[in-house]
Amino acid sequence: MATSTPRGALSLAAALLTATIALYMALVAFGNITDFGTNQQFVRHVLAMDTTFKDEDLMWRAVTSRGLQDAAYVAIIVWETVAALVLIYGSWLWARRDDPRARRMSTYGLLMVMLLFGAGFIGIGGEWFSMWQSEDWNGLDAATRIFLFSGVVLIVNQLSAPRAQPPAS
């Protein structure tokens, strides 16, 4: 249920920052859907590990099956799309001043973004598939920026929650 109380600065910041991440994720998903081939090549090269140092102790991790590579890329796009939709809904709830539900939905969406960029791109892509070794197909800087930005927005979302009053003694 929407409240009629004045909006605090932190709630406004949470709303605007959530909308910013929602816009970013919607544009990323839209770009990957409408220009499927560009980032498809990125995912294929990272998973194939074909531009890494070719260390024989690591190359067993490479995924060279085009079908598996494409399935991973489609899964990424689906995850991006769902995260964007959750964040758009959270932004809409912020606009309606339904702060508790907005905070909850925004938290879900922001965690989805952080999992994608933190666990997916930084952890799995960067470390498991040694993306850090590639001069041409290294997305760690971009992934780190989005992970950190989403984390800051998540913190602002949580700081905007009303504080419980200690019981009177």
PDB file of C-alpha atoms in Angstrom:
ATOM      1  CA  MET A   1       0.000   0.000   0.000  1.00  0.00           C
ATOM      2  CA  ALA A   2       1.426   3.387  -0.981  1.00  0.00           C
ATOM      3  CA  THR A   3       2.141   5.841   1.788  1.00  0.00           C
ATOM      4  CA  SER A   4       1.426   9.550   1.706  1.00  0.00           C
ATOM      5  CA  THR A   5       4.379  10.605   3.847  1.00  0.00           C
ATOM      6  CA  PRO A   6       6.958  12.970   2.356  1.00  0.00           C
ATOM      7  CA  ARG A   7       9.783  11.273   0.521  1.00  0.00           C
ATOM      8  CA  GLY A   8      13.150  11.410   2.220  1.00  0.00           C
ATOM      9  CA  ALA A   9      16.351  12.161   0.366  1.00  0.00           C
ATOM     10  CA  LEU A  10      17.576   8.573   0.694  1.00  0.00           C
ATOM     11  CA  SER A  11      14.352   7.178  -0.760  1.00  0.00           C
ATOM     12  CA  LEU A  12      14.620   9.581  -3.673  1.00  0.00           C
ATOM     13  CA  ALA A  13      18.258   8.586  -4.193  1.00  0.00           C
ATOM     14  CA  ALA A  14      17.304   4.891  -4.050  1.00  0.00           C
ATOM     15  CA  ALA A  15      14.541   5.470  -6.601  1.00  0.00           C
ATOM     16  CA  LEU A  16      16.718   7.391  -9.056  1.00  0.00           C
ATOM     17  CA  LEU A  17      19.722   5.089  -8.733  1.00  0.00           C
ATOM     18  CA  THR A  18      17.552   1.992  -9.126  1.00  0.00           C
ATOM     19  CA  ALA A  19      16.024   3.522 -12.253  1.00  0.00           C
ATOM     20  CA  THR A  20      19.538   4.196 -13.563  1.00  0.00           C
ATOM     21  CA  ILE A  21      20.557   0.545 -13.188  1.00  0.00           C
ATOM     22  CA  ALA A  22      17.181  -0.509 -14.651  1.00  0.00           C
ATOM     23  CA  LEU A  23      17.840   1.652 -17.712  1.00  0.00           C
ATOM     24  CA  TYR A  24      21.359   0.292 -18.066  1.00  0.00           C
ATOM     25  CA  MET A  25      20.235  -3.336 -17.841  1.00  0.00           C
ATOM     26  CA  ALA A  26      17.351  -2.749 -20.254  1.00  0.00           C
ATOM     27  CA  LEU A  27      19.771  -1.227 -22.767  1.00  0.00           C
ATOM     28  CA  VAL A  28      22.245  -4.089 -22.303  1.00  0.00           C
ATOM     29  CA  ALA A  29      19.538  -6.713 -22.831  1.00  0.00           C
ATOM     30  CA  PHE A  30      18.082  -4.794 -25.790  1.00  0.00           C
ATOM     31  CA  GLY A  31      21.525  -4.475 -27.366  1.00  0.00           C
ATOM     32  CA  ASN A  32      22.274  -8.172 -26.931  1.00  0.00           C
ATOM     33  CA  ILE A  33      18.925  -9.115 -28.451  1.00  0.00           C
ATOM     34  CA  THR A  34      19.056  -6.716 -31.417  1.00  0.00           C
ATOM     35  CA  ASP A  35      22.801  -7.102 -32.063  1.00  0.00           C
ATOM     36  CA  PHE A  36      23.066 -10.738 -31.072  1.00  0.00           C
ATOM     37  CA  GLY A  37      26.333 -11.486 -32.881  1.00  0.00           C
ATOM     38  CA  THR A  38      28.606  -8.896 -31.283  1.00  0.00           C
ATOM     39  CA  ASN A  39      28.577 -10.157 -27.704  1.00  0.00           C
ATOM     40  CA  GLN A  40      28.005 -13.703 -28.915  1.00  0.00           C
ATOM     41  CA  GLN A  41      31.582 -13.555 -30.223  1.00  0.00           C
ATOM     42  CA  PHE A  42      32.739 -12.238 -26.846  1.00  0.00           C
ATOM     43  CA  VAL A  43      31.108 -15.153 -24.999  1.00  0.00           C
ATOM     44  CA  ARG A  44      32.430 -17.685 -27.507  1.00  0.00           C
ATOM     45  CA  HIS A  45      36.026 -16.442 -27.192  1.00  0.00           C
ATOM     46  CA  VAL A  46      35.909 -16.301 -23.385  1.00  0.00           C
ATOM     47  CA  LEU A  47      34.470 -19.809 -23.081  1.00  0.00           C
ATOM     48  CA  ALA A  48      36.817 -21.244 -25.739  1.00  0.00           C
ATOM     49  CA  MET A  49      39.793 -19.618 -23.977  1.00  0.00           C
ATOM     50  CA  ASP A  50      41.329 -19.165 -27.418  1.00  0.00           C
ATOM     51  CA  THR A  51      43.068 -15.879 -26.581  1.00  0.00           C
ATOM     52  CA  THR A  52      44.479 -16.870 -23.185  1.00  0.00           C
ATOM     53  CA  PHE A  53      48.008 -18.047 -22.413  1.00  0.00           C
ATOM     54  CA  LYS A  54      47.094 -21.637 -23.477  1.00  0.00           C
ATOM     55  CA  ASP A  55      48.380 -23.110 -20.219  1.00  0.00           C
ATOM     56  CA  GLU A  56      47.823 -26.864 -20.522  1.00  0.00           C
ATOM     57  CA  ASP A  57      46.862 -27.003 -16.836  1.00  0.00           C
ATOM     58  CA  LEU A  58      43.921 -24.670 -17.559  1.00  0.00           C
ATOM     59  CA  MET A  59      42.833 -25.416 -21.112  1.00  0.00           C
ATOM     60  CA  TRP A  60      40.772 -28.432 -20.050  1.00  0.00           C
ATOM     61  CA  ARG A  61      38.248 -25.842 -18.798  1.00  0.00           C
ATOM     62  CA  ALA A  62      37.604 -24.484 -22.291  1.00  0.00           C
ATOM     63  CA  VAL A  63      34.124 -24.918 -23.736  1.00  0.00           C
ATOM     64  CA  THR A  64      34.472 -25.234 -27.492  1.00  0.00           C
ATOM     65  CA  SER A  65      30.992 -26.508 -28.345  1.00  0.00           C
ATOM     66  CA  ARG A  66      29.167 -23.758 -30.259  1.00  0.00           C
ATOM     67  CA  GLY A  67      25.872 -25.098 -28.919  1.00  0.00           C
ATOM     68  CA  LEU A  68      26.974 -24.797 -25.284  1.00  0.00           C
ATOM     69  CA  GLN A  69      28.527 -21.382 -25.923  1.00  0.00           C
ATOM     70  CA  ASP A  70      25.316 -20.112 -27.512  1.00  0.00           C
ATOM     71  CA  ALA A  71      23.193 -21.627 -24.730  1.00  0.00           C
ATOM     72  CA  ALA A  72      25.323 -19.777 -22.171  1.00  0.00           C
ATOM     73  CA  TYR A  73      24.909 -16.531 -24.122  1.00  0.00           C
ATOM     74  CA  VAL A  74      21.121 -16.937 -24.360  1.00  0.00           C
ATOM     75  CA  ALA A  75      21.011 -17.671 -20.607  1.00  0.00           C
ATOM     76  CA  ILE A  76      22.942 -14.438 -19.972  1.00  0.00           C
ATOM     77  CA  ILE A  77      20.484 -12.461 -22.120  1.00  0.00           C
ATOM     78  CA  VAL A  78      17.494 -14.005 -20.337  1.00  0.00           C
ATOM     79  CA  TRP A  79      19.045 -13.179 -16.950  1.00  0.00           C
ATOM     80  CA  GLU A  80      19.749  -9.584 -18.068  1.00  0.00           C
ATOM     81  CA  THR A  81      16.189  -9.207 -19.335  1.00  0.00           C
ATOM     82  CA  VAL A  82      14.611 -10.538 -16.148  1.00  0.00           C
ATOM     83  CA  ALA A  83      16.901  -8.339 -14.008  1.00  0.00           C
ATOM     84  CA  ALA A  84      15.920  -5.300 -16.094  1.00  0.00           C
ATOM     85  CA  LEU A  85      12.214  -6.089 -15.702  1.00  0.00           C
ATOM     86  CA  VAL A  86      12.539  -6.577 -11.942  1.00  0.00           C
ATOM     87  CA  LEU A  87      14.412  -3.263 -11.642  1.00  0.00           C
ATOM     88  CA  ILE A  88      11.881  -1.458 -13.834  1.00  0.00           C
ATOM     89  CA  TYR A  89       9.124  -2.781 -11.592  1.00  0.00           C
ATOM     90  CA  GLY A  90      11.107  -1.688  -8.525  1.00  0.00           C
ATOM     91  CA  SER A  91      11.524   1.780 -10.070  1.00  0.00           C
ATOM     92  CA  TRP A  92       7.779   1.936 -10.735  1.00  0.00           C
ATOM     93  CA  LEU A  93       7.092   1.024  -7.104  1.00  0.00           C
ATOM     94  CA  TRP A  94       9.500   3.760  -5.969  1.00  0.00           C
ATOM     95  CA  ALA A  95       7.587   6.236  -8.171  1.00  0.00           C
ATOM     96  CA  ARG A  96       4.337   5.105  -6.524  1.00  0.00           C
ATOM     97  CA  ARG A  97       5.992   5.652  -3.129  1.00  0.00           C
ATOM     98  CA  ASP A  98       5.455   2.059  -2.120  1.00  0.00           C
ATOM     99  CA  ASP A  99       8.853   2.085  -0.476  1.00  0.00           C
ATOM    100  CA  PRO A 100       8.839  -1.320   1.285  1.00  0.00           C
ATOM    101  CA  ARG A 101       7.895  -3.224  -1.882  1.00  0.00           C
ATOM    102  CA  ALA A 102      10.132  -0.997  -4.009  1.00  0.00           C
ATOM    103  CA  ARG A 103      13.076  -1.745  -1.742  1.00  0.00           C
ATOM    104  CA  ARG A 104      12.387  -5.481  -1.867  1.00  0.00           C
ATOM    105  CA  MET A 105      12.030  -5.627  -5.674  1.00  0.00           C
ATOM    106  CA  SER A 106      15.031  -3.345  -6.180  1.00  0.00           C
ATOM    107  CA  THR A 107      17.077  -5.556  -3.879  1.00  0.00           C
ATOM    108  CA  TYR A 108      16.145  -8.641  -5.910  1.00  0.00           C
ATOM    109  CA  GLY A 109      17.014  -6.927  -9.196  1.00  0.00           C
ATOM    110  CA  LEU A 110      20.272  -5.480  -7.911  1.00  0.00           C
ATOM    111  CA  LEU A 111      21.321  -8.852  -6.522  1.00  0.00           C
ATOM    112  CA  MET A 112      20.589 -10.380  -9.931  1.00  0.00           C
ATOM    113  CA  VAL A 113      22.880  -7.800 -11.550  1.00  0.00           C
ATOM    114  CA  MET A 114      25.581  -8.367  -8.948  1.00  0.00           C
ATOM    115  CA  LEU A 115      25.393 -12.137  -9.385  1.00  0.00           C
ATOM    116  CA  LEU A 116      25.658 -11.815 -13.162  1.00  0.00           C
ATOM    117  CA  PHE A 117      28.598  -9.436 -13.135  1.00  0.00           C
ATOM    118  CA  GLY A 118      30.265 -10.667  -9.931  1.00  0.00           C
ATOM    119  CA  ALA A 119      29.841 -14.432 -10.014  1.00  0.00           C
ATOM    120  CA  GLY A 120      29.286 -14.717 -13.770  1.00  0.00           C
ATOM    121  CA  PHE A 121      31.699 -12.339 -15.444  1.00  0.00           C
ATOM    122  CA  ILE A 122      34.299 -11.681 -12.727  1.00  0.00           C
ATOM    123  CA  GLY A 123      34.312 -15.109 -11.058  1.00  0.00           C
ATOM    124  CA  ILE A 124      33.490 -17.606 -13.781  1.00  0.00           C
ATOM    125  CA  GLY A 125      34.606 -15.636 -16.835  1.00  0.00           C
ATOM    126  CA  GLY A 126      37.558 -13.899 -15.226  1.00  0.00           C
ATOM    127  CA  GLU A 127      38.970 -16.713 -13.141  1.00  0.00           C
ATOM    128  CA  TRP A 128      37.566 -20.042 -14.305  1.00  0.00           C
ATOM    129  CA  PHE A 129      37.925 -19.209 -18.005  1.00  0.00           C
ATOM    130  CA  SER A 130      40.983 -16.965 -17.398  1.00  0.00           C
ATOM    131  CA  MET A 131      39.463 -13.975 -19.184  1.00  0.00           C
ATOM    132  CA  TRP A 132      42.032 -11.792 -17.409  1.00  0.00           C
ATOM    133  CA  GLN A 133      44.706 -13.311 -19.664  1.00  0.00           C
ATOM    134  CA  SER A 134      43.096 -12.057 -22.881  1.00  0.00           C
ATOM    135  CA  GLU A 135      44.052  -8.700 -24.346  1.00  0.00           C
ATOM    136  CA  ASP A 136      41.165  -8.827 -26.832  1.00  0.00           C
ATOM    137  CA  TRP A 137      38.275 -10.420 -24.906  1.00  0.00           C
ATOM    138  CA  ASN A 138      38.644  -9.135 -21.347  1.00  0.00           C
ATOM    139  CA  GLY A 139      35.512  -7.632 -19.825  1.00  0.00           C
ATOM    140  CA  LEU A 140      36.694  -7.518 -16.230  1.00  0.00           C
ATOM    141  CA  ASP A 141      36.938  -3.722 -15.966  1.00  0.00           C
ATOM    142  CA  ALA A 142      33.389  -3.202 -17.244  1.00  0.00           C
ATOM    143  CA  ALA A 143      32.043  -6.033 -15.071  1.00  0.00           C
ATOM    144  CA  THR A 144      33.764  -4.592 -11.996  1.00  0.00           C
ATOM    145  CA  ARG A 145      32.294  -1.129 -12.648  1.00  0.00           C
ATOM    146  CA  ILE A 146      28.753  -2.472 -12.923  1.00  0.00           C
ATOM    147  CA  PHE A 147      29.206  -4.785  -9.935  1.00  0.00           C
ATOM    148  CA  LEU A 148      30.434  -1.913  -7.746  1.00  0.00           C
ATOM    149  CA  PHE A 149      27.822   0.565  -8.982  1.00  0.00           C
ATOM    150  CA  SER A 150      25.055  -1.971  -8.308  1.00  0.00           C
ATOM    151  CA  GLY A 151      26.502  -2.588  -4.854  1.00  0.00           C
ATOM    152  CA  VAL A 152      26.418   1.122  -4.042  1.00  0.00           C
ATOM    153  CA  VAL A 153      22.801   1.306  -5.219  1.00  0.00           C
ATOM    154  CA  LEU A 154      21.953  -1.735  -3.097  1.00  0.00           C
ATOM    155  CA  ILE A 155      23.468  -0.025  -0.048  1.00  0.00           C
ATOM    156  CA  VAL A 156      21.497   3.176  -0.721  1.00  0.00           C
ATOM    157  CA  ASN A 157      18.335   1.069  -1.071  1.00  0.00           C
ATOM    158  CA  GLN A 158      18.958  -0.553   2.299  1.00  0.00           C
ATOM    159  CA  LEU A 159      19.913   2.710   4.017  1.00  0.00           C
ATOM    160  CA  SER A 160      16.590   4.212   2.957  1.00  0.00           C
ATOM    161  CA  ALA A 161      14.685   1.682   5.099  1.00  0.00           C
ATOM    162  CA  PRO A 162      12.968   3.105   8.172  1.00  0.00           C
ATOM    163  CA  ARG A 163      14.877   2.413  11.340  1.00  0.00           C
ATOM    164  CA  ALA A 164      13.207   0.443  14.099  1.00  0.00           C
ATOM    165  CA  GLN A 165      12.735   2.385  17.278  1.00  0.00           C
ATOM    166  CA  PRO A 166      14.266   0.798  20.370  1.00  0.00           C
ATOM    167  CA  PRO A 167      11.679  -0.272  22.952  1.00  0.00           C
ATOM    168  CA  ALA A 168      10.978   2.256  25.646  1.00  0.00           C
ATOM    169  CA  SER A 169      12.351   1.237  29.009  1.00  0.00           C
TER     170      SER A 169
END
